[in-house]
Amino acid sequence: MAKSKAEYYFRRYLKIAPLGLALWRSVEAKHLSRIKLPRPILDVGCGFGEFALAFVDGKPVDVGIDILAKNLYNTVKTKKYKNLVIGDAREMPFSDNTFGSIFSISTYEHITHPDKLLKESYRVLRPGGIIFLTLETDEVDLNTFYRPLFKKIGIGSFSKWCTQSYNRIFHRQTLLSKKEWIEKIKNAGFVIEKQQSIITPKVTKLFDIFLLTSWPAQLFYPLLGKRFVFRPPFAVDILTKLFVKYVEEEEKEGTNLLVIARK
C-alpha cells in the first residue's frame, strides 16, 4: 500500500525529532504539501533546518532567515536552502517585492511585535504572492494533558508555573486567539484565502504527554545546535503503526491556526 503524505512526513520526522514534535510538525508538513509555492521562496524562522530536512525534496528553498547564527550553522549542513541569512525578520535585508511566496512554521508566536513581522513579510512579498503560516494560539494550553489535570486535582499554582516555564523554555512570546491573528494578518494588508484550525486536541495532548521524553534529545541542542535523535528502523515502524492515524486525521477542530493569504 502506498504511503500517505502524512505517513511519509511522519516517518521522516521520527528520524530527527522527539515523538511529540514529530506528530505536530508532520501535520504542518501535510498541509503545506497541498499548496504550490511560487518561487523564489522565503522560509521565515528556518531554525536549524529541521522542518526543511523532513519536508523538502528536490529543489532547495531559495532563502531561509533566522536570528540565531548557531541555528544556521546546522541549517547549512542540510543542503535544503540555496541561501541563508542571519537577521531579524522584523527588519529583513531584502528589497520590496522580492519573493513569490513565504512560509513560516510555528514561528510568529515566538517573536514580539508580530505586527511588524507581518508588515515586513507583506513588504518583501511580490504582488499576488502567497504566504503560508502555522500559528500557535491561546487554545494550546487549554488542550494540553498535564496542566488541566493539575488544575482539576487542586494544584492550579503548579499548573500556572508549568505554563510559565514552558513559555520561557520554548520562547513563546505572543499567544493570541485565532480571531486576533486573523485581524493582524488582515491589518498588514493581506487577503485571507484560507483559514483553518489544525493540530487536533489529541495531538496537542500527545505532544504534552511525550514532552518529558524529549528532554534527552533537547539536551544536545546547546552543544550541537540541534536535537539528537536515534531511532532504528523497527522503532520507526512501530511508532508509525501506533500514531500515524493522528497525523492523517483531518481536523474538525484544532488548537493552532493555518492561514494562507495573498498580497
CSV table of C-alpha atoms in Angstrom, one decimal:
chain,number,residue,atom,x,y,z
A,1,MET,CA,0.0,0.0,0.0
A,2,ALA,CA,1.3,3.4,-0.9
A,3,LYS,CA,2.2,5.7,1.9
A,4,SER,CA,0.1,8.7,2.6
A,5,LYS,CA,1.7,12.1,2.7
A,6,ALA,CA,1.1,12.2,6.4
A,7,GLU,CA,2.9,8.9,6.9
A,8,TYR,CA,5.7,9.9,4.6
A,9,TYR,CA,6.4,13.1,6.7
A,10,PHE,CA,5.9,11.4,10.0
A,11,ARG,CA,8.4,8.7,9.2
A,12,ARG,CA,11.0,11.3,8.1
A,13,TYR,CA,10.3,13.4,11.2
A,14,LEU,CA,10.7,10.4,13.6
A,15,LYS,CA,14.3,10.1,12.4
A,16,ILE,CA,15.2,13.6,13.5
A,17,ALA,CA,12.8,14.7,16.2
A,18,PRO,CA,11.2,13.6,19.5
A,19,LEU,CA,7.8,11.8,19.1
A,20,GLY,CA,5.6,14.6,20.2
A,21,LEU,CA,7.2,17.1,17.9
A,22,ALA,CA,7.2,14.6,15.0
A,23,LEU,CA,3.4,14.3,15.4
A,24,TRP,CA,3.0,18.1,15.4
A,25,ARG,CA,5.4,19.0,12.6
A,26,SER,CA,4.2,16.2,10.3
A,27,VAL,CA,0.7,17.6,10.5
A,28,GLU,CA,2.0,21.0,9.4
A,29,ALA,CA,4.0,19.4,6.6
A,30,LYS,CA,1.0,17.5,5.4
A,31,HIS,CA,-0.9,20.8,5.0
A,32,LEU,CA,2.0,22.7,3.4
A,33,SER,CA,2.4,19.9,0.8
A,34,ARG,CA,-1.1,20.7,-0.5
A,35,ILE,CA,-0.2,24.1,-2.0
A,36,LYS,CA,2.2,25.2,-4.7
A,37,LEU,CA,4.6,27.9,-3.5
A,38,PRO,CA,5.7,30.2,-6.3
A,39,ARG,CA,9.5,30.9,-6.4
A,40,PRO,CA,11.5,32.4,-5.1
A,41,ILE,CA,10.5,31.0,-1.7
A,42,LEU,CA,11.4,32.5,1.7
A,43,ASP,CA,11.3,30.5,5.0
A,44,VAL,CA,10.9,32.9,7.9
A,45,GLY,CA,12.3,31.4,11.1
A,46,CYS,CA,14.1,28.4,9.4
A,47,GLY,CA,15.8,27.5,12.7
A,48,PHE,CA,18.4,24.7,12.3
A,49,GLY,CA,16.6,23.4,9.2
A,50,GLU,CA,14.7,20.6,10.9
A,51,PHE,CA,11.4,21.2,9.1
A,52,ALA,CA,13.1,21.6,5.7
A,53,LEU,CA,15.1,18.4,6.3
A,54,ALA,CA,11.9,16.4,6.7
A,55,PHE,CA,9.8,18.4,4.2
A,56,VAL,CA,11.9,19.5,1.2
A,57,ASP,CA,12.5,17.1,-1.6
A,58,GLY,CA,14.3,18.2,-4.8
A,59,LYS,CA,15.0,21.8,-5.4
A,60,PRO,CA,16.1,23.7,-2.2
A,61,VAL,CA,14.2,26.6,-0.7
A,62,ASP,CA,15.6,29.8,-2.1
A,63,VAL,CA,16.2,31.7,1.2
A,64,GLY,CA,15.9,30.9,4.9
A,65,ILE,CA,16.2,33.6,7.5
A,66,ASP,CA,16.8,33.2,11.3
A,67,ILE,CA,18.0,35.5,14.0
A,68,LEU,CA,20.3,32.9,15.6
A,69,ALA,CA,23.7,32.3,13.9
A,70,LYS,CA,24.1,28.9,15.7
A,71,ASN,CA,20.9,27.7,14.1
A,72,LEU,CA,22.1,28.5,10.6
A,73,TYR,CA,25.4,26.7,11.2
A,74,ASN,CA,23.5,23.4,11.2
A,75,THR,CA,21.0,24.6,8.5
A,76,VAL,CA,23.8,24.9,6.0
A,77,LYS,CA,24.6,21.1,6.5
A,78,THR,CA,21.0,20.2,5.5
A,79,LYS,CA,21.6,21.5,1.9
A,80,LYS,CA,17.9,22.4,1.8
A,81,TYR,CA,18.5,26.1,1.2
A,82,LYS,CA,20.2,28.0,-1.6
A,83,ASN,CA,20.9,31.0,0.7
A,84,LEU,CA,20.7,31.6,4.4
A,85,VAL,CA,20.5,34.9,6.1
A,86,ILE,CA,21.2,35.8,9.8
A,87,GLY,CA,18.7,38.6,10.6
A,88,ASP,CA,15.7,39.9,12.4
A,89,ALA,CA,12.6,39.0,10.3
A,90,ARG,CA,11.0,42.3,11.6
A,91,GLU,CA,13.7,44.2,9.5
A,92,MET,CA,14.6,41.9,6.7
A,93,PRO,CA,17.5,42.8,4.4
A,94,PHE,CA,15.5,42.2,1.2
A,95,SER,CA,14.1,44.6,-1.4
A,96,ASP,CA,10.4,45.2,-1.8
A,97,ASN,CA,8.5,42.6,-3.8
A,98,THR,CA,11.3,40.0,-3.8
A,99,PHE,CA,9.6,36.7,-3.1
A,100,GLY,CA,6.9,34.8,-4.8
A,101,SER,CA,5.9,33.1,-1.6
A,102,ILE,CA,6.7,32.9,2.1
A,103,PHE,CA,6.2,30.0,4.5
A,104,SER,CA,6.7,30.0,8.3
A,105,ILE,CA,6.1,27.1,10.6
A,106,SER,CA,5.1,28.0,14.1
A,107,THR,CA,7.4,31.0,14.2
A,108,TYR,CA,5.5,34.2,14.5
A,109,GLU,CA,4.3,33.4,18.0
A,110,HIS,CA,7.9,33.3,19.2
A,111,ILE,CA,8.5,36.9,18.2
A,112,THR,CA,7.5,40.1,20.0
A,113,HIS,CA,5.6,42.7,17.9
A,114,PRO,CA,4.2,40.3,15.3
A,115,ASP,CA,2.5,43.3,13.6
A,116,LYS,CA,6.0,44.5,12.5
A,117,LEU,CA,6.8,41.0,11.3
A,118,LEU,CA,3.6,40.7,9.3
A,119,LYS,CA,4.1,44.1,7.6
A,120,GLU,CA,7.7,43.2,6.8
A,121,SER,CA,6.5,39.9,5.3
A,122,TYR,CA,4.0,41.8,3.2
A,123,ARG,CA,6.7,44.2,2.0
A,124,VAL,CA,9.1,41.6,0.7
A,125,LEU,CA,6.3,39.5,-1.0
A,126,ARG,CA,5.5,40.2,-4.6
A,127,PRO,CA,2.1,41.4,-5.6
A,128,GLY,CA,-0.1,38.3,-5.9
A,129,GLY,CA,2.4,36.3,-3.8
A,130,ILE,CA,1.3,33.8,-1.2
A,131,ILE,CA,2.1,33.5,2.5
A,132,PHE,CA,1.6,30.2,4.4
A,133,LEU,CA,1.6,30.4,8.2
A,134,THR,CA,1.0,28.0,11.0
A,135,LEU,CA,0.5,29.7,14.3
A,136,GLU,CA,0.1,28.6,17.9
A,137,THR,CA,-2.9,30.2,19.6
A,138,ASP,CA,-4.2,30.7,23.1
A,139,GLU,CA,-6.1,27.4,22.8
A,140,VAL,CA,-2.9,25.3,23.0
A,141,ASP,CA,-2.6,25.4,26.8
A,142,LEU,CA,-6.2,24.6,27.3
A,143,ASN,CA,-5.8,21.3,25.4
A,144,THR,CA,-2.6,20.1,27.0
A,145,PHE,CA,-2.7,16.9,29.1
A,146,TYR,CA,-0.9,17.8,32.4
A,147,ARG,CA,-1.8,21.4,33.1
A,148,PRO,CA,-5.6,20.9,33.1
A,149,LEU,CA,-5.1,17.8,35.2
A,150,PHE,CA,-3.1,19.7,37.7
A,151,LYS,CA,-5.9,22.3,38.0
A,152,LYS,CA,-8.5,19.5,38.4
A,153,ILE,CA,-6.7,17.9,41.3
A,154,GLY,CA,-6.3,21.3,43.1
A,155,ILE,CA,-2.7,22.3,42.2
A,156,GLY,CA,-3.5,25.2,39.9
A,157,SER,CA,-0.5,27.2,41.1
A,158,PHE,CA,1.8,24.4,39.8
A,159,SER,CA,-0.1,24.3,36.5
A,160,LYS,CA,0.5,28.0,36.2
A,161,TRP,CA,4.2,27.5,36.9
A,162,CYS,CA,4.4,24.8,34.3
A,163,THR,CA,2.9,27.1,31.7
A,164,GLN,CA,5.3,29.9,32.6
A,165,SER,CA,8.2,27.5,32.4
A,166,TYR,CA,7.1,26.1,29.1
A,167,ASN,CA,6.7,29.6,27.6
A,168,ARG,CA,10.2,30.6,28.9
A,169,ILE,CA,12.0,27.5,27.7
A,170,PHE,CA,10.3,27.5,24.2
A,171,HIS,CA,10.4,31.3,23.9
A,172,ARG,CA,6.7,31.7,23.3
A,173,GLN,CA,6.2,35.5,23.2
A,174,THR,CA,2.8,36.2,21.6
A,175,LEU,CA,0.0,33.8,22.1
A,176,LEU,CA,-3.1,35.3,20.5
A,177,SER,CA,-6.6,34.0,19.8
A,178,LYS,CA,-7.4,32.8,16.2
A,179,LYS,CA,-9.5,35.9,15.7
A,180,GLU,CA,-6.7,38.2,16.8
A,181,TRP,CA,-4.2,36.5,14.5
A,182,ILE,CA,-6.6,36.9,11.6
A,183,GLU,CA,-7.1,40.6,12.4
A,184,LYS,CA,-3.4,41.3,12.5
A,185,ILE,CA,-2.8,39.5,9.2
A,186,LYS,CA,-5.5,41.5,7.5
A,187,ASN,CA,-4.2,44.7,9.0
A,188,ALA,CA,-0.8,44.0,7.5
A,189,GLY,CA,-2.6,44.2,4.1
A,190,PHE,CA,-3.0,40.5,3.3
A,191,VAL,CA,-6.2,39.0,1.8
A,192,ILE,CA,-7.1,35.8,3.5
A,193,GLU,CA,-7.7,32.9,1.1
A,194,LYS,CA,-7.9,30.1,3.7
A,195,GLN,CA,-8.0,29.9,7.5
A,196,GLN,CA,-8.2,26.5,9.2
A,197,SER,CA,-7.9,25.1,12.7
A,198,ILE,CA,-5.1,22.5,12.7
A,199,ILE,CA,-3.4,20.2,15.3
A,200,THR,CA,-6.2,18.3,16.9
A,201,PRO,CA,-6.6,18.4,20.7
A,202,LYS,CA,-5.5,14.7,20.6
A,203,VAL,CA,-2.2,15.7,19.0
A,204,THR,CA,-1.7,18.6,21.5
A,205,LYS,CA,-2.3,16.2,24.4
A,206,LEU,CA,0.1,13.6,22.9
A,207,PHE,CA,2.7,16.3,22.4
A,208,ASP,CA,2.4,17.3,26.1
A,209,ILE,CA,2.4,13.7,27.3
A,210,PHE,CA,5.6,12.9,25.5
A,211,LEU,CA,7.3,16.2,26.2
A,212,LEU,CA,9.1,14.6,29.1
A,213,THR,CA,10.7,12.0,26.9
A,214,SER,CA,12.0,14.7,24.6
A,215,TRP,CA,14.4,16.2,27.1
A,216,PRO,CA,17.3,13.8,26.3
A,217,ALA,CA,17.2,14.9,22.6
A,218,GLN,CA,16.8,18.5,23.7
A,219,LEU,CA,19.8,18.5,25.9
A,220,PHE,CA,22.1,18.2,22.9
A,221,TYR,CA,20.8,21.5,21.5
A,222,PRO,CA,23.1,23.8,23.4
A,223,LEU,CA,26.1,21.6,22.4
A,224,LEU,CA,25.2,20.7,18.8
A,225,GLY,CA,22.8,23.5,17.9
A,226,LYS,CA,20.2,20.8,17.1
A,227,ARG,CA,18.4,17.9,18.7
A,228,PHE,CA,20.0,14.5,18.7
A,229,VAL,CA,17.6,11.6,18.0
A,230,PHE,CA,18.4,8.0,17.2
A,231,ARG,CA,15.7,5.5,16.2
A,232,PRO,CA,16.4,2.2,14.5
A,233,PRO,CA,14.1,1.4,11.6
A,234,PHE,CA,12.0,-1.1,13.6
A,235,ALA,CA,11.2,1.6,16.2
A,236,VAL,CA,10.1,4.0,13.4
A,237,ASP,CA,7.8,1.2,12.0
A,238,ILE,CA,6.3,0.6,15.4
A,239,LEU,CA,5.7,4.3,16.2
A,240,THR,CA,4.2,4.8,12.8
A,241,LYS,CA,1.7,2.0,13.3
A,242,LEU,CA,0.7,3.4,16.6
A,243,PHE,CA,0.5,7.1,15.9
A,244,VAL,CA,0.2,7.9,12.2
A,245,LYS,CA,-3.6,7.9,12.4
A,246,TYR,CA,-3.4,11.1,14.5
A,247,VAL,CA,-1.4,12.8,11.7
A,248,GLU,CA,-3.7,11.5,8.9
A,249,GLU,CA,-6.8,12.7,10.7
A,250,GLU,CA,-8.4,15.7,9.0
A,251,GLU,CA,-9.1,18.3,11.7
A,252,LYS,CA,-12.6,19.3,12.6
A,253,GLU,CA,-11.2,21.3,15.4
A,254,GLY,CA,-7.6,22.3,16.3
A,255,THR,CA,-5.6,24.3,18.8
A,256,ASN,CA,-3.4,26.0,16.1
A,257,LEU,CA,-4.2,28.2,13.1
A,258,LEU,CA,-3.3,27.7,9.5
A,259,VAL,CA,-3.5,30.7,7.2
A,260,ILE,CA,-3.0,31.0,3.5
A,261,ALA,CA,-3.1,34.7,2.4
A,262,ARG,CA,-2.2,36.7,-0.6
A,263,LYS,CA,-0.7,40.1,-1.2
